[in-house]
Amino acid sequence: METIHTVAWMKQVAASARKNDRVLGLVPTMGALHEGHFSLIHAAQKQCSPVVVSIFVNPKQFGPSEDFQKYPRTFEADRAALESLGIDYLFAPPPEEIYPLGFRTYVEVERLSERLEGRSRPGHFRGVTTVVLKLLEIVQPRLAFFGRKDAQQARIIRRMASDLNLDSEIIVCPIVREADGLALSSRNRYLNEENRRAASALYRSLDAVRREIAAGERDAARLLVALRRVVDAETRVSVDYAEIVDADSFEPVVSLRKVCYVLIAARVGGTRLIDNALIEQTGDTFGVTL
Ligand code: AMP
């Protein structure tokens, strides 16, 4: 595996792979790698060669009171893991490579970026789309891999790729979970033992929605009551938002549509966690994927 630190060299390596008609894949990450990231990498390796994994803790997507400074950084362990997975290129630029002095250009996806995560974390998605656009422009992969764990982010990136006529196809991969259902996240390592146990309430609340839907419930407000009953019973968990939204617009729905998401964000101790379930209609039945 080659570790690349500069934009210029990354561009050159990627351009030469494209010239040789190879199917270049990109997996953007902020490091502190876990099985969620590895699942994206496996998906990339199935369809692409070479695969570029980027590790960049993007300062522009953290608010002033957020955890940029203390965000987990485990670079040597990440590098060793990627090496053993047979990754071709690790792109790990220092911040000044991505944001040189005088940097002034941002990309923003209107509306989709303003709700839910965007509302709770002003400026977050502007930082995400700006860095992802830069990564997509530097590497110009045929396919780029993202997790459904961050469903709103994936939707926004797809919108951006389509609006800006990018050639990269955006692939969205399933959520990888712990045995008790907690979605894997680099931030889970902030949780102490009690909070870690309580954190499974997010998954359990989504599972309650799944059961209500299986029992025939279609009304969004009543489904959210079922969700709240579970998550509000956990005193260590404080909900930031819980909504059922259309999968395309991310606007709230009154009753279930063809494709929608149940989205939840909550604080457990000082740690902010998000999770979601995908609801899809086939014929008269609604299937729920956690
Ligand atoms: P991050 O390093 O947190 O920015 O995540 C990098 C990519 O991994 C994003 O596309 C995430 O959606 C994805 N990801 C993070 N956690 C999971 C998970 N538990 N399952 C699937 N994908 C994930």
Coordinates of C-alpha atoms and ligand atoms in Angstrom, one line a residue:
M1 CA 0.0 0.0 0.0
E2 CA 1.2 3.5 -0.9
T3 CA 0.4 6.3 1.5
I4 CA 0.0 9.6 -0.3
H5 CA 0.0 12.9 1.5
T6 CA -0.2 15.5 -1.3
V7 CA -3.0 16.4 -3.7
A8 CA -0.6 16.6 -6.6
W9 CA 0.7 13.1 -6.2
M10 CA -2.8 11.7 -5.5
K11 CA -4.0 13.3 -8.8
Q12 CA -1.1 11.9 -10.7
V13 CA -1.6 8.3 -9.4
A14 CA -5.4 8.5 -10.0
A15 CA -5.0 9.9 -13.5
S16 CA -2.6 7.1 -14.5
A17 CA -5.0 4.5 -13.1
R18 CA -7.9 6.0 -15.2
K19 CA -5.7 6.2 -18.3
N20 CA -5.0 2.5 -18.0
D21 CA -8.8 1.9 -17.9
R22 CA -8.9 0.7 -14.4
V23 CA -12.0 1.0 -12.3
L24 CA -11.0 3.4 -9.6
G25 CA -12.9 3.3 -6.3
L26 CA -12.8 5.8 -3.4
V27 CA -13.8 5.3 0.2
P28 CA -13.7 8.6 2.1
T29 CA -13.3 8.4 5.9
M30 CA -12.2 10.4 8.9
G31 CA -10.2 7.5 10.2
A32 CA -10.6 5.7 13.6
L33 CA -11.6 2.8 11.3
H34 CA -14.1 0.2 12.3
E35 CA -16.1 -2.6 10.7
G36 CA -18.5 0.0 9.3
H37 CA -15.7 1.5 7.3
F38 CA -14.4 -2.0 6.4
S39 CA -17.7 -2.9 4.9
L40 CA -17.5 0.0 2.5
I41 CA -13.9 -1.1 1.7
H42 CA -15.1 -4.7 1.0
A43 CA -17.8 -3.3 -1.3
A44 CA -15.2 -1.2 -3.1
Q45 CA -12.8 -4.1 -3.5
K46 CA -15.6 -6.2 -5.1
Q47 CA -16.2 -3.7 -7.8
C48 CA -13.0 -1.6 -8.1
S49 CA -9.3 -1.8 -8.6
P50 CA -7.4 0.1 -7.4
V51 CA -9.2 1.3 -4.3
V52 CA -8.2 4.6 -2.6
V53 CA -9.2 5.0 1.0
S54 CA -8.9 8.6 2.3
I55 CA -8.4 9.6 5.9
F56 CA -9.0 13.2 6.6
V57 CA -10.6 14.7 9.8
N58 CA -12.2 17.6 8.0
P59 CA -12.1 20.7 10.2
K60 CA -14.8 22.4 8.1
Q61 CA -17.5 20.0 9.1
F62 CA -17.2 20.5 12.9
G63 CA -18.9 23.4 14.6
P64 CA -17.0 25.6 17.0
S65 CA -18.3 23.7 20.1
E66 CA -17.9 20.3 18.5
D67 CA -15.3 17.6 19.0
F68 CA -12.8 18.3 16.2
Q69 CA -9.8 18.5 18.7
K70 CA -10.7 15.4 20.5
Y71 CA -12.1 13.4 17.5
P72 CA -10.3 9.9 17.7
R73 CA -7.2 9.8 15.6
T74 CA -5.6 6.3 15.3
F75 CA -3.6 6.7 12.2
E76 CA -1.0 4.0 12.6
A77 CA -3.6 1.4 13.5
D78 CA -5.7 2.5 10.6
R79 CA -2.8 2.3 8.2
A80 CA -1.9 -1.2 9.4
A81 CA -5.5 -2.3 9.0
L82 CA -5.8 -0.9 5.4
E83 CA -2.5 -2.6 4.6
S84 CA -3.7 -6.0 5.7
L85 CA -6.9 -5.5 3.8
G86 CA -4.9 -5.1 0.6
I87 CA -5.8 -1.5 -0.1
D88 CA -3.8 0.0 -2.9
Y89 CA -3.6 3.7 -1.8
L90 CA -4.2 5.5 1.4
F91 CA -4.7 9.3 0.8
A92 CA -4.0 11.1 4.0
P93 CA -3.4 14.8 3.3
P94 CA -2.6 17.3 6.0
P95 CA -5.2 20.0 6.5
E96 CA -3.1 22.7 4.6
E97 CA -3.1 20.4 1.5
I98 CA -6.9 20.5 1.4
Y99 CA -7.4 24.1 2.7
P100 CA -4.3 26.1 1.7
L101 CA -4.0 29.7 3.0
G102 CA -6.6 31.9 1.4
F103 CA -9.1 29.1 0.8
R104 CA -12.5 30.7 0.1
T105 CA -14.7 28.4 -2.0
Y106 CA -17.5 26.2 -0.6
V107 CA -20.3 24.1 -2.1
E108 CA -23.7 24.0 -0.5
V109 CA -26.7 21.8 -1.3
E110 CA -29.8 23.9 -0.6
R111 CA -32.8 22.7 1.5
L112 CA -31.6 19.1 2.0
S113 CA -28.7 20.6 4.0
E114 CA -30.9 22.8 6.2
R115 CA -33.0 20.2 8.0
L116 CA -32.3 17.6 10.7
E117 CA -28.5 17.2 11.0
G118 CA -28.1 20.5 9.2
R119 CA -30.3 22.3 11.6
S120 CA -28.7 20.8 14.7
R121 CA -25.2 21.3 13.3
P122 CA -25.2 24.6 11.3
G123 CA -22.5 24.6 8.6
H124 CA -21.9 20.8 9.0
F125 CA -23.1 19.7 5.5
R126 CA -21.4 22.7 3.8
G127 CA -18.1 21.3 5.2
V128 CA -19.0 17.8 4.2
T129 CA -20.0 18.6 0.6
T130 CA -17.0 20.9 0.1
V131 CA -14.5 18.2 1.2
V132 CA -16.3 15.4 -0.6
L133 CA -16.4 17.5 -3.8
K134 CA -12.7 18.1 -3.5
L135 CA -11.9 14.4 -2.9
L136 CA -14.1 13.4 -5.9
E137 CA -12.3 16.0 -8.1
I138 CA -8.8 15.0 -6.9
V139 CA -9.4 11.2 -7.3
Q140 CA -12.2 11.2 -10.0
P141 CA -13.2 7.7 -9.0
R142 CA -15.6 5.6 -11.1
L143 CA -17.4 4.7 -7.9
A144 CA -17.4 6.3 -4.4
F145 CA -18.7 4.5 -1.4
F146 CA -20.7 5.9 1.5
G147 CA -22.6 4.4 4.5
R148 CA -26.4 4.6 5.0
K149 CA -25.5 5.2 8.6
D150 CA -25.3 8.8 7.5
A151 CA -28.4 8.7 5.4
Q152 CA -28.9 12.5 5.0
Q153 CA -25.3 12.9 4.1
A154 CA -25.5 10.2 1.4
R155 CA -28.6 11.8 0.0
I156 CA -26.9 15.3 -0.1
I157 CA -23.8 13.9 -1.8
R158 CA -25.9 12.1 -4.4
R159 CA -27.8 15.4 -5.0
M160 CA -24.5 17.3 -5.4
A161 CA -23.0 14.6 -7.7
S162 CA -26.1 14.9 -9.9
D163 CA -26.4 18.7 -9.8
L164 CA -22.7 19.2 -10.6
N165 CA -22.6 16.5 -13.4
L166 CA -19.9 14.6 -11.6
D167 CA -18.8 11.4 -13.3
S168 CA -18.5 9.4 -10.1
E169 CA -21.3 7.0 -9.2
I170 CA -22.3 7.3 -5.5
I171 CA -22.8 3.9 -3.9
V172 CA -24.6 3.7 -0.5
C173 CA -23.8 0.6 1.7
P174 CA -25.8 -0.9 4.6
I175 CA -25.4 0.0 8.3
V176 CA -23.0 -2.3 10.2
R177 CA -24.2 -2.8 13.8
E178 CA -22.9 -4.2 17.1
A179 CA -24.6 -7.3 18.6
D180 CA -27.1 -5.2 20.5
G181 CA -27.9 -3.2 17.4
L182 CA -25.8 0.0 18.1
A183 CA -24.6 1.3 14.8
L184 CA -20.8 1.3 14.7
S185 CA -19.3 4.8 14.9
S186 CA -15.9 6.3 15.6
R187 CA -17.7 8.3 18.4
N188 CA -18.8 5.1 20.2
R189 CA -15.4 5.0 21.9
Y190 CA -16.4 8.1 23.9
L191 CA -19.1 6.1 25.6
N192 CA -18.5 4.8 29.2
E193 CA -19.9 1.4 30.2
E194 CA -23.4 2.7 31.3
N195 CA -23.8 5.0 28.4
R196 CA -22.7 2.3 26.0
R197 CA -25.4 0.1 27.3
A198 CA -28.0 2.9 27.1
A199 CA -27.0 3.8 23.5
S200 CA -28.7 0.7 22.2
A201 CA -32.0 2.5 22.9
L202 CA -31.6 4.2 19.5
Y203 CA -31.6 0.8 17.7
R204 CA -34.4 -0.5 20.0
S205 CA -36.6 2.5 19.2
L206 CA -36.2 2.0 15.5
D207 CA -36.9 -1.7 16.0
A208 CA -40.2 -0.7 17.8
V209 CA -41.2 1.3 14.7
R210 CA -40.4 -1.8 12.6
R211 CA -42.7 -3.9 14.8
E212 CA -45.5 -1.3 14.6
I213 CA -45.2 -1.3 10.8
A214 CA -45.3 -5.1 10.7
A215 CA -48.5 -4.9 12.8
G216 CA -50.1 -2.6 10.2
E217 CA -49.4 0.9 11.5
R218 CA -48.9 3.5 8.7
D219 CA -49.4 6.8 10.5
A220 CA -46.1 8.6 11.1
A221 CA -47.1 10.4 14.3
R222 CA -48.3 7.1 15.9
L223 CA -45.1 5.4 14.8
L224 CA -43.0 8.2 16.4
V225 CA -45.0 7.7 19.6
A226 CA -43.9 4.0 19.6
L227 CA -40.3 5.2 19.0
R228 CA -40.4 7.7 21.8
R229 CA -41.9 5.2 24.3
V230 CA -38.7 3.1 23.9
V231 CA -36.1 5.8 23.7
D232 CA -37.6 8.2 26.4
A233 CA -37.5 5.3 28.9
E234 CA -33.7 5.4 28.8
T235 CA -32.9 8.4 31.1
R236 CA -29.3 8.6 29.8
V237 CA -30.5 9.3 26.3
S238 CA -31.8 12.7 25.3
V239 CA -33.4 12.9 21.8
D240 CA -32.3 15.7 19.5
Y241 CA -34.8 14.8 16.7
A242 CA -36.8 11.8 15.6
E243 CA -38.6 12.1 12.3
I244 CA -40.1 10.0 9.5
V245 CA -39.1 11.6 6.2
D246 CA -39.4 11.1 2.5
A247 CA -36.2 9.4 1.3
D248 CA -35.9 11.9 -1.6
S249 CA -36.7 15.3 -0.1
F250 CA -36.0 14.5 3.6
E251 CA -39.3 16.4 4.4
P252 CA -41.5 14.9 7.1
V253 CA -44.3 12.6 5.9
V254 CA -47.8 12.2 7.5
S255 CA -48.1 8.5 6.6
L256 CA -45.7 6.0 5.1
R257 CA -44.6 6.6 1.5
K258 CA -43.0 4.3 -1.0
V259 CA -39.5 4.9 0.4
C260 CA -38.8 6.8 3.6
Y261 CA -36.5 6.9 6.5
V262 CA -37.0 7.0 10.3
L263 CA -34.2 9.2 11.5
I264 CA -33.0 9.6 15.1
A265 CA -30.3 11.8 16.7
A266 CA -29.7 11.7 20.4
R267 CA -27.1 12.6 23.0
V268 CA -25.9 9.9 25.4
G269 CA -23.8 11.5 28.0
G270 CA -21.8 14.0 26.0
T271 CA -21.8 11.9 22.9
R272 CA -24.1 12.7 19.9
L273 CA -25.2 9.6 18.0
I274 CA -27.4 9.2 14.9
D275 CA -29.2 6.2 13.5
N276 CA -31.9 5.4 11.0
A277 CA -34.1 2.7 9.4
L278 CA -35.1 2.5 5.8
I279 CA -38.7 1.8 5.0
E280 CA -39.6 0.5 1.5
Q281 CA -43.0 -0.4 0.1
T282 CA -43.4 -3.5 -2.1
G283 CA -47.0 -4.1 -3.1
D284 CA -49.1 -3.6 0.0
T285 CA -46.4 -4.4 2.5
F286 CA -43.7 -2.1 4.0
G287 CA -40.3 -3.6 4.7
V288 CA -38.0 -2.0 7.3
T289 CA -34.2 -2.3 7.0
L290 CA -32.3 -1.4 10.2
Ligands
AMP1 P1 -16.7 8.7 9.0 O1 -15.3 8.2 9.1 O2 -17.5 8.6 10.2 O3 -16.8 10.0 8.3 O4 -17.4 7.7 8.0 C1 -16.9 7.4 6.8 C2 -17.9 6.6 6.0 O5 -18.2 5.4 6.7 C3 -19.3 7.4 5.8 O6 -19.7 7.2 4.5 C4 -20.1 6.7 6.8 O7 -21.5 6.7 6.5 C5 -19.6 5.3 6.8 N1 -20.0 4.6 8.0 C6 -19.7 5.0 9.3 N2 -20.2 4.1 10.2 C7 -20.9 3.1 9.5 C8 -21.6 2.0 9.8 N3 -21.8 1.6 11.1 N4 -22.1 1.2 8.8 C9 -21.9 1.6 7.6 N5 -21.2 2.6 7.2 C10 -20.7 3.4 8.1

